[in-house]
Short mmCIF file of C-alpha atoms and ligand atoms in Angstrom, two decimals:
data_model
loop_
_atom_site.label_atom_id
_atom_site.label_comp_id
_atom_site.label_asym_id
_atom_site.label_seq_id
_atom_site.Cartn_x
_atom_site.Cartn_y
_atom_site.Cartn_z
CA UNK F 1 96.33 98.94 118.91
CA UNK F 2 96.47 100.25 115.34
CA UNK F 3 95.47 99.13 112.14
CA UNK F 4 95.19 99.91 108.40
CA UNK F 5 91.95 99.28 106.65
CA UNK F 6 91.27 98.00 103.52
CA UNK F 7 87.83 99.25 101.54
CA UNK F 8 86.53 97.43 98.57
CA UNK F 9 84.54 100.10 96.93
CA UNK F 10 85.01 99.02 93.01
CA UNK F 11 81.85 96.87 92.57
CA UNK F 12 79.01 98.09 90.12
CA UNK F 13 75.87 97.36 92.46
CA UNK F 14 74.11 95.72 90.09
CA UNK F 15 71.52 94.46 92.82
CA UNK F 16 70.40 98.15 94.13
CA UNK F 17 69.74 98.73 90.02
CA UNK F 18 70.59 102.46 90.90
CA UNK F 19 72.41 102.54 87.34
CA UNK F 20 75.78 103.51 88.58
CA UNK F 21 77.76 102.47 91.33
CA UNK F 22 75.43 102.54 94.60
CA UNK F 23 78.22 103.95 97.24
CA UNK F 24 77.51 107.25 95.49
CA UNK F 25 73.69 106.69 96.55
CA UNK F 26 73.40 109.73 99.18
CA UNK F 27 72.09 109.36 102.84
CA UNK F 28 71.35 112.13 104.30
CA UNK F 29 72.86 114.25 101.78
CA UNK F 30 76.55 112.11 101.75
CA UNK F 31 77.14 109.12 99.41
CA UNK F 32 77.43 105.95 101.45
CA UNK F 33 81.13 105.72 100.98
CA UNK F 34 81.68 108.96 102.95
CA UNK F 35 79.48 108.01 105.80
CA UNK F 36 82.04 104.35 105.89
CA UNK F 37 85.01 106.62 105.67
CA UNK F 38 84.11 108.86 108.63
CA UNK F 39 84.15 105.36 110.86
CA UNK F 40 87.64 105.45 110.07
CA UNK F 41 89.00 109.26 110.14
CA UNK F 42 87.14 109.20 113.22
CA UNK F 43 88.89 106.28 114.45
CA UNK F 44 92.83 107.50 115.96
CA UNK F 45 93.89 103.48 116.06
CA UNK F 46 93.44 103.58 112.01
CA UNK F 47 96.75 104.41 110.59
CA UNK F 48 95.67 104.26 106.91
CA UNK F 49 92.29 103.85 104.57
CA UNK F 50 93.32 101.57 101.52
CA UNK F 51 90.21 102.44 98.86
CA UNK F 52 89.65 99.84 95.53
CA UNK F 53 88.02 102.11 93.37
CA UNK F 54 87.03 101.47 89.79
CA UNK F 55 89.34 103.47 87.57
CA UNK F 56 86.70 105.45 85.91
CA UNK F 57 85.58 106.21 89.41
CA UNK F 58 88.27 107.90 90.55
CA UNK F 59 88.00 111.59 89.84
CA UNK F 60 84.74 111.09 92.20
CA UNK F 61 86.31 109.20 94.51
CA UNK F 62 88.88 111.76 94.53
CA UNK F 63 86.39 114.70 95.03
CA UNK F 64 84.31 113.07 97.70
CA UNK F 65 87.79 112.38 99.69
CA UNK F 66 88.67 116.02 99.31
CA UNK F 67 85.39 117.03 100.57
CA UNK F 68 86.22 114.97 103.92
CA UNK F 69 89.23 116.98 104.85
CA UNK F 70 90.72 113.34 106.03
CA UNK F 71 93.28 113.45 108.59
CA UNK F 72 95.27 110.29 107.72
CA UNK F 73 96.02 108.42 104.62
CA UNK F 74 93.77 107.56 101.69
CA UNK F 75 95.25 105.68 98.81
CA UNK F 76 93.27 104.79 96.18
CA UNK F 77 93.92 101.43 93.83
CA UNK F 78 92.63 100.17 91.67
CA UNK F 79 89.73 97.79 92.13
CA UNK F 80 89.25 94.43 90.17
CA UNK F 81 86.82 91.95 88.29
CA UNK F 82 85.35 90.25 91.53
CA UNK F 83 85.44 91.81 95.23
CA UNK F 84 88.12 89.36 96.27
CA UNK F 85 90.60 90.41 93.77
CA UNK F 86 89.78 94.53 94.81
CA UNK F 87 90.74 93.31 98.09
CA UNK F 88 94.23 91.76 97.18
CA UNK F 89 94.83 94.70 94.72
CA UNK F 90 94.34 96.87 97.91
CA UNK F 91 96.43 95.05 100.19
CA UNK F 92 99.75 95.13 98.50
CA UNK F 93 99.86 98.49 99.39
CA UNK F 94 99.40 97.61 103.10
CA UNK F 95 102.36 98.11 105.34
CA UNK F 96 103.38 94.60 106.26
CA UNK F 97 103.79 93.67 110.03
CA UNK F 98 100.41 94.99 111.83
CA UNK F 99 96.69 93.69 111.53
CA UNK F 100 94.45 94.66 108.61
CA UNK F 101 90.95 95.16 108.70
CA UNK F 102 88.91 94.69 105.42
CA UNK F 103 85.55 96.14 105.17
CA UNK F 104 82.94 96.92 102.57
CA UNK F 105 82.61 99.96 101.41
CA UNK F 106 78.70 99.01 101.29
CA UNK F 107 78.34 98.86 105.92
CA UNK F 108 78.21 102.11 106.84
CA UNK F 109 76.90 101.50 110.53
CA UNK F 110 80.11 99.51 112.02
CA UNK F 111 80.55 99.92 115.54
CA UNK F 112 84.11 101.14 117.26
CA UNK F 113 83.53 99.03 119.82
CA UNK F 114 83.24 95.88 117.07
CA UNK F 115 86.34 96.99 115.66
CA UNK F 116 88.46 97.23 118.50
CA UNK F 117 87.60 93.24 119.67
CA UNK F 118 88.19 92.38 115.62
CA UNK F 119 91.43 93.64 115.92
CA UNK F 120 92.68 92.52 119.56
CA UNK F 121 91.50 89.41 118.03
CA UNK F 122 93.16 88.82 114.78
CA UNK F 123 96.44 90.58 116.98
CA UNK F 124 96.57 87.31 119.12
CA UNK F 125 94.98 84.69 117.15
CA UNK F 126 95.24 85.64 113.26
CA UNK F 127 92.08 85.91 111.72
CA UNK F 128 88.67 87.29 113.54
CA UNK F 129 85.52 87.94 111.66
CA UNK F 130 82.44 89.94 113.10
CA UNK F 131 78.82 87.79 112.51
CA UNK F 132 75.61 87.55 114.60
CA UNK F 133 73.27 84.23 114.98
CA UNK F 134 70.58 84.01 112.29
CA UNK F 135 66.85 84.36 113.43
CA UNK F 136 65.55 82.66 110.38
CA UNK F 137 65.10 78.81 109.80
CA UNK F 138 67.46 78.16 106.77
CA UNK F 139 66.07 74.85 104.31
CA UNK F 140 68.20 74.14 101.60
CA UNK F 141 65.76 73.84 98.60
CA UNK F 142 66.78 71.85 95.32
CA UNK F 143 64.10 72.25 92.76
CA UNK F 144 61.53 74.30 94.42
CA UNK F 145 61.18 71.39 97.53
CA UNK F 146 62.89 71.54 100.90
CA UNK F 147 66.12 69.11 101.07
CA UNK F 148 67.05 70.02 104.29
CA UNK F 149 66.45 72.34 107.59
CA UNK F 150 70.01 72.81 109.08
CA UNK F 151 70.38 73.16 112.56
CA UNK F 152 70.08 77.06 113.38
CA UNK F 153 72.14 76.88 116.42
CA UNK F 154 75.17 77.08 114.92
CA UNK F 155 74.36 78.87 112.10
CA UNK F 156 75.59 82.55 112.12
CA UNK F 157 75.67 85.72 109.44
CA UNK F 158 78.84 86.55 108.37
CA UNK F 159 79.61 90.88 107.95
CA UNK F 160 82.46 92.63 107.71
CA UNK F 161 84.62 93.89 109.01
CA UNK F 162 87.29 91.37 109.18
CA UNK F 163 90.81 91.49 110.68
CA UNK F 164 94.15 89.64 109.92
CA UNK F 165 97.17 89.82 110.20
CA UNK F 166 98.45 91.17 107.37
CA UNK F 167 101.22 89.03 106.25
CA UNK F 168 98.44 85.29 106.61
CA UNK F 169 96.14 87.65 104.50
CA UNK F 170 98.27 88.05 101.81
CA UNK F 171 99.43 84.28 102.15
CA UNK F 172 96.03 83.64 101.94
CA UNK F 173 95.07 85.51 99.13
CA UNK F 174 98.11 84.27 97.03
CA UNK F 175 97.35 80.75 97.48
CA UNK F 176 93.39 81.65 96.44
CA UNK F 177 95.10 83.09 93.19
CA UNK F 178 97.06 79.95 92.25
CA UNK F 179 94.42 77.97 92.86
CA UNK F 180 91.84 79.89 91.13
CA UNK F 181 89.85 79.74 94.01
CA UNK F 182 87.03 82.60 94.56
CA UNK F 183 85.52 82.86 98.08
CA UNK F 184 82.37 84.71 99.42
CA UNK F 185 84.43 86.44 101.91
CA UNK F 186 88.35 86.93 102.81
CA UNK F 187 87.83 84.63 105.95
CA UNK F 188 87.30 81.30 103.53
CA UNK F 189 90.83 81.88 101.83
CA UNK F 190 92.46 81.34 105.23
CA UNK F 191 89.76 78.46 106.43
CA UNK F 192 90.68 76.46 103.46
CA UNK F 193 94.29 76.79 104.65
CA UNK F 194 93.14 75.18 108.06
CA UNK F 195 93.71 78.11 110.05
CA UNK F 196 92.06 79.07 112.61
CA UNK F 197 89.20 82.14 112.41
CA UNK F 198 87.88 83.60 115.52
CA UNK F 199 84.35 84.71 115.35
CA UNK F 200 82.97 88.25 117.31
CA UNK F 201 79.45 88.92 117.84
CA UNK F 202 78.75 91.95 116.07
CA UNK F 203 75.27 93.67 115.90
CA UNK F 204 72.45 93.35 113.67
CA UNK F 205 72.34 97.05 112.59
CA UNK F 206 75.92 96.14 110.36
CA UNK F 207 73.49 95.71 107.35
CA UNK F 208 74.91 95.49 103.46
CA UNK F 209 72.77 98.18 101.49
CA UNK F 210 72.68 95.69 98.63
CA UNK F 211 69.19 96.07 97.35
CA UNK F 212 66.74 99.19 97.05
CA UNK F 213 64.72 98.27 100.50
CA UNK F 214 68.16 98.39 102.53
CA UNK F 215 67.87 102.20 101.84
CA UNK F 216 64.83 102.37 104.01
CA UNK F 217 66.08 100.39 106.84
CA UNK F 218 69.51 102.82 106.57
CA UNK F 219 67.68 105.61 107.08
CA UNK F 220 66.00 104.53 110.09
CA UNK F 221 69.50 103.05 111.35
CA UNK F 222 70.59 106.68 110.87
CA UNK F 223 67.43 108.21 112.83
CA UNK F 224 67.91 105.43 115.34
CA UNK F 225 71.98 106.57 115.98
CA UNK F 226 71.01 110.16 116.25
CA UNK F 227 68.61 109.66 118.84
CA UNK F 228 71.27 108.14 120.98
CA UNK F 229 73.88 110.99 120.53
N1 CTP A 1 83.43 95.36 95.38
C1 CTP A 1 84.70 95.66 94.87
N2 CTP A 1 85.10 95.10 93.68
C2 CTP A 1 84.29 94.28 92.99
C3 CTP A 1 83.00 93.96 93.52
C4 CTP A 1 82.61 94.51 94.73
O1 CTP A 1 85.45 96.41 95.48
N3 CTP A 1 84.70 93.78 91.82
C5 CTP A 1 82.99 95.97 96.66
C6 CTP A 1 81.68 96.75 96.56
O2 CTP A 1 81.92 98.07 96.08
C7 CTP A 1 81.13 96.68 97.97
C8 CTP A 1 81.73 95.39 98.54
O3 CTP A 1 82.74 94.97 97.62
O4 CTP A 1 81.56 97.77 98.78
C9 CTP A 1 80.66 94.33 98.74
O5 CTP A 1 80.13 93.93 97.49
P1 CTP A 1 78.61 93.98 97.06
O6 CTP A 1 77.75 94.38 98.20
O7 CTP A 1 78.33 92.73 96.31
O8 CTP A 1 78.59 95.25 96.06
P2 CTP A 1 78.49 95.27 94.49
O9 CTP A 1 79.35 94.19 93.91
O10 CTP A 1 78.75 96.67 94.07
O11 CTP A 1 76.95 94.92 94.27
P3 CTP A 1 76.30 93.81 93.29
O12 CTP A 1 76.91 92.49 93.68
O13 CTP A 1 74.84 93.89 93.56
O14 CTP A 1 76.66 94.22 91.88
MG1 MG A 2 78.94 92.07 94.36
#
């Protein structure tokens, strides 16, 4: 089943203090972005890459795209003040009617396997979100002393990707706008509509590079997947 794909990639990654926008940060010679994009060139169900860049970015966006030789669709838009407006910005140029998939332009090591159940998911049920169970014991601390341990069994880590259908996604996102509301992820703007969100067990490799130690653990992720090919 196809799908279009929407990548915020307009944030300044202020945590990874690399002084400039850390999806240009190279792995193994390629900036971060490129090795996300090649998921989805290399994936014949995406029909189209939707990229929220930051305007000043995009003469390197546009280079590193070039360099790709992409055989589908890129369109680049512009990106916004927080993640969740990037992602609306980038979905108004999605083709209404199918499933979307949003993903950060910061997980580079999504499975196909992970997207495929995402988006047989969201196809029958709406909304379908790729997590895995936390290991850790998470207290909520107030003041430096524990308030609370919270159950771990239910407790899971939310990634991306996440798929929708496109046309609840932009209901969803509309409805955040009016209300001013800013969520963590796109999943909350459809839970705090009372829909339903369906929840697939990804894998624990999906990491974030948000701060400088995730490089280390990305480039044994990378060693890691070339052993197996
Ligand atoms: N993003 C975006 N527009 C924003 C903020 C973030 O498109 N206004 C994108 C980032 O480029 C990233 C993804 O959303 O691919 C996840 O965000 P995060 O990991 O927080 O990246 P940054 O916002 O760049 O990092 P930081 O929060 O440390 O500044
Ligand atoms: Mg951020």
């Amino acid at each position: 089943m196809n799908y279009e794909v929407v990548i915020p990639a307009a944030g300044q990654g202020k945590r990874m203090g690399a002084g400039h926008n850390k999806l240009l940060i190279k792995l193994r010679g390629r900036p971060i972005i490129s090795h996300t994009l090649k998921v989805f060139l290399e994936d014949s169900s995406c029909s189209k890459i939707i990229l929220a860049i930051n305007p000043v970015e995009r003469e390197i966006f546009s280079d590193l795209i070039k360099d790709l030789d992409p055989n589908k669709p890129i369109s680049l838009v512009h990106g916004g003040e927080e993640r969740q407006h990037s992602v609306f910005n980038a979905l108004k140029s999605a083709d209404e009617g199918g499933i979307v998939l949003v993903h950060d332009g910061a997980r580079p090591f999504i499975r196909q396997s992970v997207i495929q159940q995402l988006v047989q998911t969201a196809d029958s049920s709406g909304a379908a979100i790729a997590a895995v169970p936390v290991k850790d014991t998470i207290k909520k601390v107030e003041n430096s002393k524990v308030a609370e341990t919270i159950e771990r069994s239910s407790l899971w880590s939310v990634q991306t990707p996440q798929a929708f259908r496109i046309s609840l996604l932009l209901h969803a996102h509309a409805v955040a706008e009016r209300d001013c509301f800013l969520g963590t992820d796109d999943a909350s703007l459809i839970e705090r509509l009372g829909k339903e969100v369906r929840v697939v067990q990804g894998h624990y490799d999906n990491i974030k590079l948000t701060t400088p130690e995730d490089l280390y653990f990305a480039e044994a992720i990378l060693r890691n997947n070339q052993k197996g090919q």
